[in-house]
PDB file of C-alpha atoms in Angstrom:
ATOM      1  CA  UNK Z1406     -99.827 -37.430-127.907  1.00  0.00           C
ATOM      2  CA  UNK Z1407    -103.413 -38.759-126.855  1.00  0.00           C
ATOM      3  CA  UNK Z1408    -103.573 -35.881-124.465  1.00  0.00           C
ATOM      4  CA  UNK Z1409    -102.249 -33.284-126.768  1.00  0.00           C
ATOM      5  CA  UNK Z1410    -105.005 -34.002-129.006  1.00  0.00           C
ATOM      6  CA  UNK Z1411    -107.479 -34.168-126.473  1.00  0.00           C
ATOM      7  CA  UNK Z1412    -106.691 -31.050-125.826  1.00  0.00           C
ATOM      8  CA  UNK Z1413    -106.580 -29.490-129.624  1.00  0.00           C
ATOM      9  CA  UNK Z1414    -109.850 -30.883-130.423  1.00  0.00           C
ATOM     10  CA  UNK Z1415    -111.634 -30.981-127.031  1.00  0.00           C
ATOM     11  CA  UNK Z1416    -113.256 -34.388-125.546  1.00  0.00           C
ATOM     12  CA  UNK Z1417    -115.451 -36.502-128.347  1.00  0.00           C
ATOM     13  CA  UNK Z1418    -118.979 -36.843-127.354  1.00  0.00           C
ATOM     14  CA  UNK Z1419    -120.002 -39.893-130.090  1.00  0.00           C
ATOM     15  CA  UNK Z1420    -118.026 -43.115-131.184  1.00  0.00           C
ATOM     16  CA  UNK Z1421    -118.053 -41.853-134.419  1.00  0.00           C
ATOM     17  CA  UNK Z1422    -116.266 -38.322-132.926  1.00  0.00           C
ATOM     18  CA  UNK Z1423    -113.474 -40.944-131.280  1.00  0.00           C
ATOM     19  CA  UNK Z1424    -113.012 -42.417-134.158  1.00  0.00           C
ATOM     20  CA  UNK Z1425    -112.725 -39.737-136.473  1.00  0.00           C
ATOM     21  CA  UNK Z1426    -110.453 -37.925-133.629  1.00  0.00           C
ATOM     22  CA  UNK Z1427    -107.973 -40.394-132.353  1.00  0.00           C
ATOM     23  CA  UNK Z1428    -108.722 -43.614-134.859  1.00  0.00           C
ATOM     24  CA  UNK Z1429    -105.390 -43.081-136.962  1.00  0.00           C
ATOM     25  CA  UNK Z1430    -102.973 -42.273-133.706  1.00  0.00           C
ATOM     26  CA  UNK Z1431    -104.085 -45.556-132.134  1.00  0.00           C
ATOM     27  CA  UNK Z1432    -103.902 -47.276-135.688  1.00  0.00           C
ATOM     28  CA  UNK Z1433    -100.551 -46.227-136.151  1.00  0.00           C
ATOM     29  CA  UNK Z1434     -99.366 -46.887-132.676  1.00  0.00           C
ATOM     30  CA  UNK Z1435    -101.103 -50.372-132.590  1.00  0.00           C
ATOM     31  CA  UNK Z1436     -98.753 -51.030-135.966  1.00  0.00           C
ATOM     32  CA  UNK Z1437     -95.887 -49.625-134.535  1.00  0.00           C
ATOM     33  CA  UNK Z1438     -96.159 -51.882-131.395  1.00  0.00           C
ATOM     34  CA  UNK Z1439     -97.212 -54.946-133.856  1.00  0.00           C
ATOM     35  CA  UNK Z1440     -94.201 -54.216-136.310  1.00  0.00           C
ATOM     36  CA  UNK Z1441     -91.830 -53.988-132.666  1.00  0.00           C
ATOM     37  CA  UNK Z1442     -93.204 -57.147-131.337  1.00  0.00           C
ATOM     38  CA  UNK Z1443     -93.411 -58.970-134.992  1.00  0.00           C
ATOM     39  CA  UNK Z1444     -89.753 -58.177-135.702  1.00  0.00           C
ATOM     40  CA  UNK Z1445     -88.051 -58.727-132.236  1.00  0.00           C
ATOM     41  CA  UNK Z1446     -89.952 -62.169-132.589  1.00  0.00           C
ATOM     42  CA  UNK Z1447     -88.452 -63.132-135.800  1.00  0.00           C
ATOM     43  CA  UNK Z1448     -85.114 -61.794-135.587  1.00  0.00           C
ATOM     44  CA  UNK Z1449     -84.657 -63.325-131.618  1.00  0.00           C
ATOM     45  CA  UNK Z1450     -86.179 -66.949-132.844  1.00  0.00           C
ATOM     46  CA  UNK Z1451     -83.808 -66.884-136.052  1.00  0.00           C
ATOM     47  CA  UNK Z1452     -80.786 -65.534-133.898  1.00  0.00           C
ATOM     48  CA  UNK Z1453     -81.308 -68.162-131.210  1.00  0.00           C
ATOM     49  CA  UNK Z1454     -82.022 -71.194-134.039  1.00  0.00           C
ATOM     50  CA  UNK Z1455     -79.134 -70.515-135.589  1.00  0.00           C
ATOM     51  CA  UNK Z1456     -76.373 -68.134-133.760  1.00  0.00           C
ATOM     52  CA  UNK Z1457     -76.843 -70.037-130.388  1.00  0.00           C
ATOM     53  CA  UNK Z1458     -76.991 -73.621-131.905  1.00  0.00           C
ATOM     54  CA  UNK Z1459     -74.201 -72.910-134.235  1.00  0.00           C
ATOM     55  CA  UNK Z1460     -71.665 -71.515-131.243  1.00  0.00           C
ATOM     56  CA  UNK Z1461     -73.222 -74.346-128.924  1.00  0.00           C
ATOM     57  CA  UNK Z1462     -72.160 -76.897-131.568  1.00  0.00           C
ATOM     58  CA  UNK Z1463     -68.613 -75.618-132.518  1.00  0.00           C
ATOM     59  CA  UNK Z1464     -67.448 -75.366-129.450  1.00  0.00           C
ATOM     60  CA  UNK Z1465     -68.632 -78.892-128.662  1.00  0.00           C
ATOM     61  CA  UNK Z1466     -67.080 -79.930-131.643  1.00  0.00           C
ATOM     62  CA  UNK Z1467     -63.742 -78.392-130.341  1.00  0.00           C
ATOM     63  CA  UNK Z1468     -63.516 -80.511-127.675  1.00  0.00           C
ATOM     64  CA  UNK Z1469     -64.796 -77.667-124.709  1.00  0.00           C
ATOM     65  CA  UNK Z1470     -65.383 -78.006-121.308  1.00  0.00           C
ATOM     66  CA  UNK Z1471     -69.404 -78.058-120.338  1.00  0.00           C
ATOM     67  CA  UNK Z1472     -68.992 -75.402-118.173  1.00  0.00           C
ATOM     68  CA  UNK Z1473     -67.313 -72.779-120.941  1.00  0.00           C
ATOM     69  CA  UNK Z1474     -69.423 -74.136-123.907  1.00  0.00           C
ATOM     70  CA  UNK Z1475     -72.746 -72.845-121.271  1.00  0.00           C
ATOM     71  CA  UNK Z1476     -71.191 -69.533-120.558  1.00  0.00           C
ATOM     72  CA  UNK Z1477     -70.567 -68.721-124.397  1.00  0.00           C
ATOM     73  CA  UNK Z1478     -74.328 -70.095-125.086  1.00  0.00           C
ATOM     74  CA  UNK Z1479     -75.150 -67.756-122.276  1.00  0.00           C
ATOM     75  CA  UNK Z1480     -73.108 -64.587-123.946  1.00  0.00           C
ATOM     76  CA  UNK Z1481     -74.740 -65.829-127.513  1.00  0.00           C
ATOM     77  CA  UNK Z1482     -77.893 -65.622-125.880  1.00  0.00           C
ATOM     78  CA  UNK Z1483     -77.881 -62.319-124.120  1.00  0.00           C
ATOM     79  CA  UNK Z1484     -76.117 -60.268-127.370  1.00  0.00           C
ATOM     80  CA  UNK Z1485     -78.928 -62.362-129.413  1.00  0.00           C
ATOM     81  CA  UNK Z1486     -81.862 -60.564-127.268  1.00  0.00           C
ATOM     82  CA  UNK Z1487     -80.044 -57.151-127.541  1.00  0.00           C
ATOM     83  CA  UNK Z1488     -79.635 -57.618-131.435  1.00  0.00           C
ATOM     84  CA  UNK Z1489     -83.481 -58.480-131.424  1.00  0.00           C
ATOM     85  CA  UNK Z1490     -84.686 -55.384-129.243  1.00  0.00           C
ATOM     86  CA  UNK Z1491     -82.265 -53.293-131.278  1.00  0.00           C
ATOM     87  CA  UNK Z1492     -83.271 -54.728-134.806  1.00  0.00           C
ATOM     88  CA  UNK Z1493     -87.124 -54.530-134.396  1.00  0.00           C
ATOM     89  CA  UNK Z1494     -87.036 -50.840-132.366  1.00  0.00           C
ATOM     90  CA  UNK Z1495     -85.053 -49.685-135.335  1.00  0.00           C
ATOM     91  CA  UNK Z1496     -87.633 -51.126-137.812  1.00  0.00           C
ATOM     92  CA  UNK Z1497     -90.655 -49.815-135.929  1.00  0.00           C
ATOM     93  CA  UNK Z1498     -88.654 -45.864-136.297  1.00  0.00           C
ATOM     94  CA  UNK Z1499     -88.075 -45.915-132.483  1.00  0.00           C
ATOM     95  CA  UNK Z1500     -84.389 -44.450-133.494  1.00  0.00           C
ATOM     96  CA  UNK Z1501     -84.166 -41.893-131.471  1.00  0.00           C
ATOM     97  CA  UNK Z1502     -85.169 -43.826-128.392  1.00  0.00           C
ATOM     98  CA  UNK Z1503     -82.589 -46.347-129.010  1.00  0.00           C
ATOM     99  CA  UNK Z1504     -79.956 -43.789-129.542  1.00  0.00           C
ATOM    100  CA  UNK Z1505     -80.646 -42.226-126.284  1.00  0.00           C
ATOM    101  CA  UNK Z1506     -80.913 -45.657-124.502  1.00  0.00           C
ATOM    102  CA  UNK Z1507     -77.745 -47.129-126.217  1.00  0.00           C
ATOM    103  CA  UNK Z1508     -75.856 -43.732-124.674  1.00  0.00           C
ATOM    104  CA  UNK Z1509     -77.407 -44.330-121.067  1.00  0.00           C
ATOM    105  CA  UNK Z1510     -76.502 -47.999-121.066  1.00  0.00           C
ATOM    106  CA  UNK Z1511     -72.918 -47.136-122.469  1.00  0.00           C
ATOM    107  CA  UNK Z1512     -72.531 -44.558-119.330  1.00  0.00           C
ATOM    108  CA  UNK Z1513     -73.386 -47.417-117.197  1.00  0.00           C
ATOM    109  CA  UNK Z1514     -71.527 -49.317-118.579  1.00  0.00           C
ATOM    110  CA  UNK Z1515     -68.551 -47.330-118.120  1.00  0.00           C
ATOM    111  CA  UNK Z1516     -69.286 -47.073-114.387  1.00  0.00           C
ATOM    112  CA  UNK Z1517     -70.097 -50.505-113.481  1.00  0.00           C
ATOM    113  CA  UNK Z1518     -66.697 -51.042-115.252  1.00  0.00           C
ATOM    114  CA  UNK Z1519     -64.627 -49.436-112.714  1.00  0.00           C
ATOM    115  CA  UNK Z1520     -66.937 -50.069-110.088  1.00  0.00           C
ATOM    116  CA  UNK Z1521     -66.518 -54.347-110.586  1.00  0.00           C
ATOM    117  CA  UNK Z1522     -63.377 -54.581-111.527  1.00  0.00           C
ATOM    118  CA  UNK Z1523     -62.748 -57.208-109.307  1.00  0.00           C
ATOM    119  CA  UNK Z1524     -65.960 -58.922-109.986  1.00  0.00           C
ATOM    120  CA  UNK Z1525     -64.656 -58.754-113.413  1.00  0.00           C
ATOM    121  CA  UNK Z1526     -61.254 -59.977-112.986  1.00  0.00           C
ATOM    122  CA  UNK Z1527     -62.513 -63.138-110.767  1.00  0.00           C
ATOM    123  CA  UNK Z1528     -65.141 -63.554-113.587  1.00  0.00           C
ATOM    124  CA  UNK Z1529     -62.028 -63.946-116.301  1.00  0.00           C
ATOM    125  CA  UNK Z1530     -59.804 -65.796-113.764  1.00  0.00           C
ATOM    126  CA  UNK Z1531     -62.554 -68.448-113.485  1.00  0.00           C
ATOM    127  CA  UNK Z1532     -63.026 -68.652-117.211  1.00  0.00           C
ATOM    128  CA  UNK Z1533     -59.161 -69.511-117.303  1.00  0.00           C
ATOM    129  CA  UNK Z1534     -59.324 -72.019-114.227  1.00  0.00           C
ATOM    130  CA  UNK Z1535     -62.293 -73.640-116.127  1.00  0.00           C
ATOM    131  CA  UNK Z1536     -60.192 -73.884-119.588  1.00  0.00           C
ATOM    132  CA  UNK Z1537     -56.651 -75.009-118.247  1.00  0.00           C
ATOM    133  CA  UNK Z1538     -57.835 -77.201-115.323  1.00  0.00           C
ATOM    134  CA  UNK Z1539     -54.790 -76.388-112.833  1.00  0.00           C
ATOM    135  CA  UNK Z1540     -57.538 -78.330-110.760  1.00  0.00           C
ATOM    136  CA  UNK Z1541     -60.410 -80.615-110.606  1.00  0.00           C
ATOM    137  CA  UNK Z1542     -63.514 -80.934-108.421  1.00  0.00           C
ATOM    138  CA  UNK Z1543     -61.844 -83.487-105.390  1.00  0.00           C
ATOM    139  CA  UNK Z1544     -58.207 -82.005-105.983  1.00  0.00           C
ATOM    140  CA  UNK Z1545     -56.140 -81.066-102.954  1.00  0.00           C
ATOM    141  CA  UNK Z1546     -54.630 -77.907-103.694  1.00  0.00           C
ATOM    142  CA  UNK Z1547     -52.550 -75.809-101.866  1.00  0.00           C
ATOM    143  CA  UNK Z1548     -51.876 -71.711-102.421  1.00  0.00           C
ATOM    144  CA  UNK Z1549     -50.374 -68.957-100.299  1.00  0.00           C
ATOM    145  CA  UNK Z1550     -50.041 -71.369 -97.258  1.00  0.00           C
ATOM    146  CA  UNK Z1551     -53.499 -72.749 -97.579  1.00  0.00           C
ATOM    147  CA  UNK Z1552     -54.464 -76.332 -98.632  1.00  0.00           C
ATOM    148  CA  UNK Z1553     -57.821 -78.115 -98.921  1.00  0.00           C
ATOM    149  CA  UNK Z1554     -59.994 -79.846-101.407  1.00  0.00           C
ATOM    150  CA  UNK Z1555     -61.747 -78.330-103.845  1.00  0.00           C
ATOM    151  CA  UNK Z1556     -65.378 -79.098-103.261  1.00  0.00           C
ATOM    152  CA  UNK Z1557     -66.765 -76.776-105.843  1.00  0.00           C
ATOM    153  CA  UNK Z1558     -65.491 -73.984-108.947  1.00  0.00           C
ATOM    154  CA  UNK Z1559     -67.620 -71.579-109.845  1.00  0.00           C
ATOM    155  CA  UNK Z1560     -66.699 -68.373-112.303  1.00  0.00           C
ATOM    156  CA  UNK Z1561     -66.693 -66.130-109.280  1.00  0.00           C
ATOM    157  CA  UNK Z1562     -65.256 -67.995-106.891  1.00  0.00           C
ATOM    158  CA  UNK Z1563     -63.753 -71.707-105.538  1.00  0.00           C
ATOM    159  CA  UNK Z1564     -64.637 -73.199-102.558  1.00  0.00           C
ATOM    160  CA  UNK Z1565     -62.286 -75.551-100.722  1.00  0.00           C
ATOM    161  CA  UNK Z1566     -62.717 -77.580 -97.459  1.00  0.00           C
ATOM    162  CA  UNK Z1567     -59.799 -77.518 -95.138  1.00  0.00           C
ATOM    163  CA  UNK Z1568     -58.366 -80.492 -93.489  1.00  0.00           C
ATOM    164  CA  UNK Z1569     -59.802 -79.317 -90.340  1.00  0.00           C
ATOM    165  CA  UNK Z1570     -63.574 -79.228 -92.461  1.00  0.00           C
ATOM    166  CA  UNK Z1571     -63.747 -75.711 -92.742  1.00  0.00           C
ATOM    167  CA  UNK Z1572     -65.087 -74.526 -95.929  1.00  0.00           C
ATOM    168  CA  UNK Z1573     -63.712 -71.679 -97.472  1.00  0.00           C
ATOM    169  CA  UNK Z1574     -64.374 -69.540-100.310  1.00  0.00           C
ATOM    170  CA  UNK Z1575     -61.590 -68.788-102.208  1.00  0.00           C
ATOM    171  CA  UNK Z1576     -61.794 -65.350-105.344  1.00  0.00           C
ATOM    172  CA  UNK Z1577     -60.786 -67.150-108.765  1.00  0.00           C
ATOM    173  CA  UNK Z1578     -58.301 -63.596-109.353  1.00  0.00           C
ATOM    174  CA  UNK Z1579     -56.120 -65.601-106.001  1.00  0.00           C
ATOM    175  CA  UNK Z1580     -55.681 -68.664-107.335  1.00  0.00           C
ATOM    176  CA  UNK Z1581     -55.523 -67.394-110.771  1.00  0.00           C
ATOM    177  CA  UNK Z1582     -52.388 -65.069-109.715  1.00  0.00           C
ATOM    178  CA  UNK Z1583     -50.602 -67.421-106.996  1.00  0.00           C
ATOM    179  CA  UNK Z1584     -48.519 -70.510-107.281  1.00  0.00           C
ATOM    180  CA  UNK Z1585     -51.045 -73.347-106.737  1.00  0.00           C
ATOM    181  CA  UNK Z1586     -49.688 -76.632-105.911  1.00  0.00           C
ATOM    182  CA  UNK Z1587     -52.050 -79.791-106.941  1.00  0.00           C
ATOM    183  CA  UNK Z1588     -50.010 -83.157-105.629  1.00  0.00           C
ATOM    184  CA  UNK Z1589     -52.748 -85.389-106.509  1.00  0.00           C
ATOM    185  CA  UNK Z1590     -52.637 -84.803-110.462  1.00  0.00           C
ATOM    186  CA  UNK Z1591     -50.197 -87.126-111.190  1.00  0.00           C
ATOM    187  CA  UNK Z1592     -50.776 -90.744-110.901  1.00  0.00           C
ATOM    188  CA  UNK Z1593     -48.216 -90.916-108.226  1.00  0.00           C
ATOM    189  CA  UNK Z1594     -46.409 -89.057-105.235  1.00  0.00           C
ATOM    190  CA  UNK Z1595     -43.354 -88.990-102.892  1.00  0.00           C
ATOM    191  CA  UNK Z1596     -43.763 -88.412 -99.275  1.00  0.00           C
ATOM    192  CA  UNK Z1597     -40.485 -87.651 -98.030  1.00  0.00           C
ATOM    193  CA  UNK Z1598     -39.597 -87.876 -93.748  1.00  0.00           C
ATOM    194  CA  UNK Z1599     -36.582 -86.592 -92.278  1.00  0.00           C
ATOM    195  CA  UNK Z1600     -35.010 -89.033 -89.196  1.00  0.00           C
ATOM    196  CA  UNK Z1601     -32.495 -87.819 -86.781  1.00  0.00           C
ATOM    197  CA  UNK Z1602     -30.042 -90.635 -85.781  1.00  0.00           C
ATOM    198  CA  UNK Z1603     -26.971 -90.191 -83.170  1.00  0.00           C
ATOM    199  CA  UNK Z1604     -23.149 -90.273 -84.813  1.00  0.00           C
ATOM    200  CA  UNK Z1605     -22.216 -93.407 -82.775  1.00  0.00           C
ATOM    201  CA  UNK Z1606     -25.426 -95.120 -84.770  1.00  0.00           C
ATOM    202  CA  UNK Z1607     -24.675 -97.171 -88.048  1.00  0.00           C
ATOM    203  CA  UNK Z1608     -25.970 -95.460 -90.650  1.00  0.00           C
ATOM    204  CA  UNK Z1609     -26.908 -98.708 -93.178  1.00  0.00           C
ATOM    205  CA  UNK Z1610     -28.525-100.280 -90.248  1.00  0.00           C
ATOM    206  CA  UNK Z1611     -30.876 -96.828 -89.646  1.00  0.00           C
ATOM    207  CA  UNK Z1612     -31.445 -97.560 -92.835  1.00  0.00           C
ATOM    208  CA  UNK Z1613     -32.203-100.859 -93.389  1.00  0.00           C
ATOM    209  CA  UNK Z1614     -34.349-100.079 -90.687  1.00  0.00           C
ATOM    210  CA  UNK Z1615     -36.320 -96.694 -92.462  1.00  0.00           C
ATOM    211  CA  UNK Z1616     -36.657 -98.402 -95.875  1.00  0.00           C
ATOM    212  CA  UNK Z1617     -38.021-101.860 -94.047  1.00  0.00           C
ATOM    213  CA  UNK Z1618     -40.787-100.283 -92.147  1.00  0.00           C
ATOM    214  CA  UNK Z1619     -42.036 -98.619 -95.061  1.00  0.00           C
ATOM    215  CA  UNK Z1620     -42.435-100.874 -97.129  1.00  0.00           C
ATOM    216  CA  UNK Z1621     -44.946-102.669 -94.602  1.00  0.00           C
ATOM    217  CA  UNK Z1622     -46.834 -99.608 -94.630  1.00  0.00           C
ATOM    218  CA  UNK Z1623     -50.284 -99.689 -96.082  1.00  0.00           C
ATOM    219  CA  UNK Z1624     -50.769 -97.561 -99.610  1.00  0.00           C
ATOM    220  CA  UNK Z1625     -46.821 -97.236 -99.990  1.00  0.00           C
ATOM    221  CA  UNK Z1626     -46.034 -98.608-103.205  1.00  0.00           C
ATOM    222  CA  UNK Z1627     -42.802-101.401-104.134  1.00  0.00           C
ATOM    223  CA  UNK Z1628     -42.017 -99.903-107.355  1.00  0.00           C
ATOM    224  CA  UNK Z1629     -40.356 -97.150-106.920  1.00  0.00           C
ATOM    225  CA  UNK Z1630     -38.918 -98.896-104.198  1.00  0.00           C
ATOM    226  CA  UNK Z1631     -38.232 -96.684-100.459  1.00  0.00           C
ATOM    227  CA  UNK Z1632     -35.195 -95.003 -99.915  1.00  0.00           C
ATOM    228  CA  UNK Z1633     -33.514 -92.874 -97.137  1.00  0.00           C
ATOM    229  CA  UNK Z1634     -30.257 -91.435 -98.212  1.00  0.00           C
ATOM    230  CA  UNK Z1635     -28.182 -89.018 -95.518  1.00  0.00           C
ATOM    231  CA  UNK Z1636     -29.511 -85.531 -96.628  1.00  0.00           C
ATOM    232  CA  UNK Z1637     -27.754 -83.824 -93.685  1.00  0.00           C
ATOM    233  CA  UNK Z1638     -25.353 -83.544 -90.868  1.00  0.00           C
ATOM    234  CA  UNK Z1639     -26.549 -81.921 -88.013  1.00  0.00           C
ATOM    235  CA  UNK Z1640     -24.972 -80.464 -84.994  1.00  0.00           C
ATOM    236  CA  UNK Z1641     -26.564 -83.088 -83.119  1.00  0.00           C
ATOM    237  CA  UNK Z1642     -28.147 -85.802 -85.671  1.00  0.00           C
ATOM    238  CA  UNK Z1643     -27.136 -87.256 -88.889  1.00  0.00           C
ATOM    239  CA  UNK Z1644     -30.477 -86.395 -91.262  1.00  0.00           C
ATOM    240  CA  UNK Z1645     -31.887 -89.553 -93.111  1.00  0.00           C
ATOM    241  CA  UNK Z1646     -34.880 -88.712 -94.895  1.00  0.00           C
ATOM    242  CA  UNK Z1647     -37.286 -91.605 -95.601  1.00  0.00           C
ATOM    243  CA  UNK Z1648     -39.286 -91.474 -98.749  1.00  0.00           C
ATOM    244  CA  UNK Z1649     -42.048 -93.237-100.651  1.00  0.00           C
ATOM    245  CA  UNK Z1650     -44.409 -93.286-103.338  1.00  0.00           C
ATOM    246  CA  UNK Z1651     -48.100 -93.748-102.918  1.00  0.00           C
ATOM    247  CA  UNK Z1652     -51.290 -93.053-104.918  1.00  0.00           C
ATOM    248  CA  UNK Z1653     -52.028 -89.552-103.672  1.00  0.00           C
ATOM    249  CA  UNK Z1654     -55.275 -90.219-105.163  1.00  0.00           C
ATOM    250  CA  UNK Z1655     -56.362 -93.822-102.764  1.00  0.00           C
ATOM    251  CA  UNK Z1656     -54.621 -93.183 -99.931  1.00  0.00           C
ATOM    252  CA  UNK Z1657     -53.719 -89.506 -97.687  1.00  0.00           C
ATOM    253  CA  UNK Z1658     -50.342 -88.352 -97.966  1.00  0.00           C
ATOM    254  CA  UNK Z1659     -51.131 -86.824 -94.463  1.00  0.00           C
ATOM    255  CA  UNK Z1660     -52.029 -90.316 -92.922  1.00  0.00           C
ATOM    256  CA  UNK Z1661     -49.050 -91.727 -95.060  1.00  0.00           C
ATOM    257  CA  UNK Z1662     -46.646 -89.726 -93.375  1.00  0.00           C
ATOM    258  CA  UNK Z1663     -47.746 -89.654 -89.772  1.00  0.00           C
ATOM    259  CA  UNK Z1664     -48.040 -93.521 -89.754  1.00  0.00           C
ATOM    260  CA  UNK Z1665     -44.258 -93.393 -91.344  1.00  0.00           C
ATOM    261  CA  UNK Z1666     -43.270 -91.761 -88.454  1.00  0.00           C
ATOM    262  CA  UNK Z1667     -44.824 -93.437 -85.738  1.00  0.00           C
ATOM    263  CA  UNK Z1668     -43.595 -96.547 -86.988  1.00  0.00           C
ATOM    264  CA  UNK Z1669     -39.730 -95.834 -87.519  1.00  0.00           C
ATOM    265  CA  UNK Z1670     -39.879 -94.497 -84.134  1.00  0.00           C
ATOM    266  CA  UNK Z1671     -40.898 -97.576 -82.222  1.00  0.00           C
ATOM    267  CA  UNK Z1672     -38.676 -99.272 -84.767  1.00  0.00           C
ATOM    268  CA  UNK Z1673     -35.636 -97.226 -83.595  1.00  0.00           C
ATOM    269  CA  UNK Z1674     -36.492 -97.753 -80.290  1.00  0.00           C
ATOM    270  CA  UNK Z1675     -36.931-101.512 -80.776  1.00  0.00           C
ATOM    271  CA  UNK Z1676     -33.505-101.552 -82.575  1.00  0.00           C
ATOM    272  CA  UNK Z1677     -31.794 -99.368 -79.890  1.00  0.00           C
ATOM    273  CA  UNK Z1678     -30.898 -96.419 -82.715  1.00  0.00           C
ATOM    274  CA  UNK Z1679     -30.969 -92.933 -80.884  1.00  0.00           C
ATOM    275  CA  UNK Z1680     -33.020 -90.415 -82.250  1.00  0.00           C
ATOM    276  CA  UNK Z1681     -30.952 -87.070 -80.724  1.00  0.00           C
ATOM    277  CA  UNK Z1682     -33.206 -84.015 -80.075  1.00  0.00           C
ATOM    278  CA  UNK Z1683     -31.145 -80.375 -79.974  1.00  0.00           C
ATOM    279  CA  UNK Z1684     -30.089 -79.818 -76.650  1.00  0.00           C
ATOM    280  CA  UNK Z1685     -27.559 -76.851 -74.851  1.00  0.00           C
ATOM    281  CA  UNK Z1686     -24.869 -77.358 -72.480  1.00  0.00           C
ATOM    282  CA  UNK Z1687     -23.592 -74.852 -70.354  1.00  0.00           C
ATOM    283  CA  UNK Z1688     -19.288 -74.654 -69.407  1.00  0.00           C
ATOM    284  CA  UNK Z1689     -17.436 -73.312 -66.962  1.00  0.00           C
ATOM    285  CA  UNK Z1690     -17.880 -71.949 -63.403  1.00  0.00           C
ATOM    286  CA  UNK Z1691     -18.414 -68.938 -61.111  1.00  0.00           C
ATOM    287  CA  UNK Z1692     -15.979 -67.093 -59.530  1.00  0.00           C
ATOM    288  CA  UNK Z1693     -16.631 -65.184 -56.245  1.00  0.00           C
ATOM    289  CA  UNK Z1694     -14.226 -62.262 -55.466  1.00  0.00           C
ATOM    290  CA  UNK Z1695     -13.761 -60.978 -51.697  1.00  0.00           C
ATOM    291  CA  UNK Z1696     -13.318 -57.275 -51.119  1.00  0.00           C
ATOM    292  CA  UNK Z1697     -11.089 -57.842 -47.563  1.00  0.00           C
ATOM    293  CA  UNK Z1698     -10.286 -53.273 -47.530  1.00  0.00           C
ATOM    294  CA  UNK Z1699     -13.427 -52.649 -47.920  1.00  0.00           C
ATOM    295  CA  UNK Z1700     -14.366 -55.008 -45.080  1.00  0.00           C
ATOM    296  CA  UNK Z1701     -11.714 -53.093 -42.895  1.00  0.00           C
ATOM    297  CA  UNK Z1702     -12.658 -49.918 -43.719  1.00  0.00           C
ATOM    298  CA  UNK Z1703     -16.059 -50.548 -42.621  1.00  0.00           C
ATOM    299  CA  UNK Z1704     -15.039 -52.526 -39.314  1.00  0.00           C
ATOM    300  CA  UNK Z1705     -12.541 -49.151 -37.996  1.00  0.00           C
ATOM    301  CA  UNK Z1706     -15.726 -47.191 -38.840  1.00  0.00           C
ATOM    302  CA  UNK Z1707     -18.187 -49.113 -36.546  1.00  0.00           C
TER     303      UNK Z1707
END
């Protein structure tokens, strides 16, 4: 516009001649910039006063989780800026510039829509994990034939540590979709062992002898007390499968179960109880057959 006029009128020689020539554009673009800046201030420090404090403190009141009450102050607070930059362009007659800008930024919009819709879906999945809590921060999880514990959840993404310390970092859309198994959020859990013991072998002493080494195993709780019913009948072994309850929570199921095994099987062997392993036996015999013509046949020849 400056230019324009610069042009129309030629280049002022005096103050006075600047003045007179491009006093009221600058006047009127210094209020039009003042009225921008003076409304985008007011409407962004009343939105944020009351929009973001009112959301902040409902949801709070509702009982929220941290982490979803500071993402919705976080939406407020971003559709509170646009509302400002809209409100005060409108009221300093920059229409037109917002029209075109609010088409742009709905084209992009569009685009980046299809372009993330992945990012978007782990973005909602992790809204949803952060709601229901299928899982906590120190949970052992497992999904998909994966386990670990959850070390941290973020809206993108979860990362676990394996049991072999491996950290790995898991998209929120996975474990949102998949059957995730968390057997520390009850209070307590059953570790169940399967035993092999020969046919000849008493079954109530294998027994006596399964549910008595448990319970002198550290972190397995009395009450409910150990069991091993006969769960199968093998072709070789009759199945008893120990189980106990622990505190999944104190003590390693892992560790709970290896030490269960060790011990019932120097117990067996202290006790004399087989423990059968599959095995094949082969029958029968070979029989070698003796072609005597065809030996003649080639004797007469030679």
């Amino acid at each position: 516009m400056i230019d324009l006029l610069i042009l129309q009128s030629g280049v002022p020689t005096s103050g006075s001649e600047f003045v007179d020539q491009y006093g009221p554009a600058l006047i009127s673009a210094a209020t039009t910039v003042l009225l921008f800046v003076l409304m985008f201030a007011i409407t962004y420090y009343l939105g944020k006063k009351v929009l973001v404090r009112a959301t902040e403190q409902s949801l709070q009141s509702r009982g929220l989780k941290t982490g979803l009450v500071s993402l919705a102050v976080s939406v407020v607070s971003t559709l509170v800026l646009v509302a400002a930059i809209a409100v005060a362009a409108t009221v300093a007659g920059f229409g037109a510039i917002l029209t075109a800008f609010a088409t742009l930024a709905g084209a992009l919009a569009l685009g980046l829509s299809f372009a993330a819709q992945d990012l978007i879906s782990n973005f909602v999945s992790g809204v949803f994990i952060i709601k229901d809590e299928p899982f906590k921060v120190g949970d052992w999880i497992e999904w998909d034939g994966n386990e670990g514990i959850v070390k941290k959840i973020n809206l993108r993404v979860t990362q676990v540590e394996t049991f072999d310390n491996e950290l790995v970092t898991v998209p929120n859309n996975q474990l949102a979709t998949s059957v995730v198994t968390n057997p520390v959020a009850n209070e307590t859990l059953r570790v169940s062992c399967d035993f092999g013991i020969s046919y000849d072998d008493d079954i109530t002493t294998a027994r006596g002898a399964v549910i008595d080494t448990a319970s002198s195993i550290e972190g397995v709780l009395a009450d409910p007390e150990p069991a091993a019913p006969v769960t199968e009948l093998g072709d070789s072994a009759v199945v008893l499968t120990g189980r106990v309850w622990i505190e999944p929570r104190k003590h390693s199921a892992a560790a709970i179960e290896a030490a269960f095994r060790e011990a019932v099987k120097q117990r067996f062997d202290a006790e004399g109880i087989d423990m059968p392993y599959a095995h094949t036996t082969l029958t029968g015999g070979i029989e070698l057959e003796t072609n005597q013509e065809a030996s003649v046949v080639s004797s007469s020849t030679e």
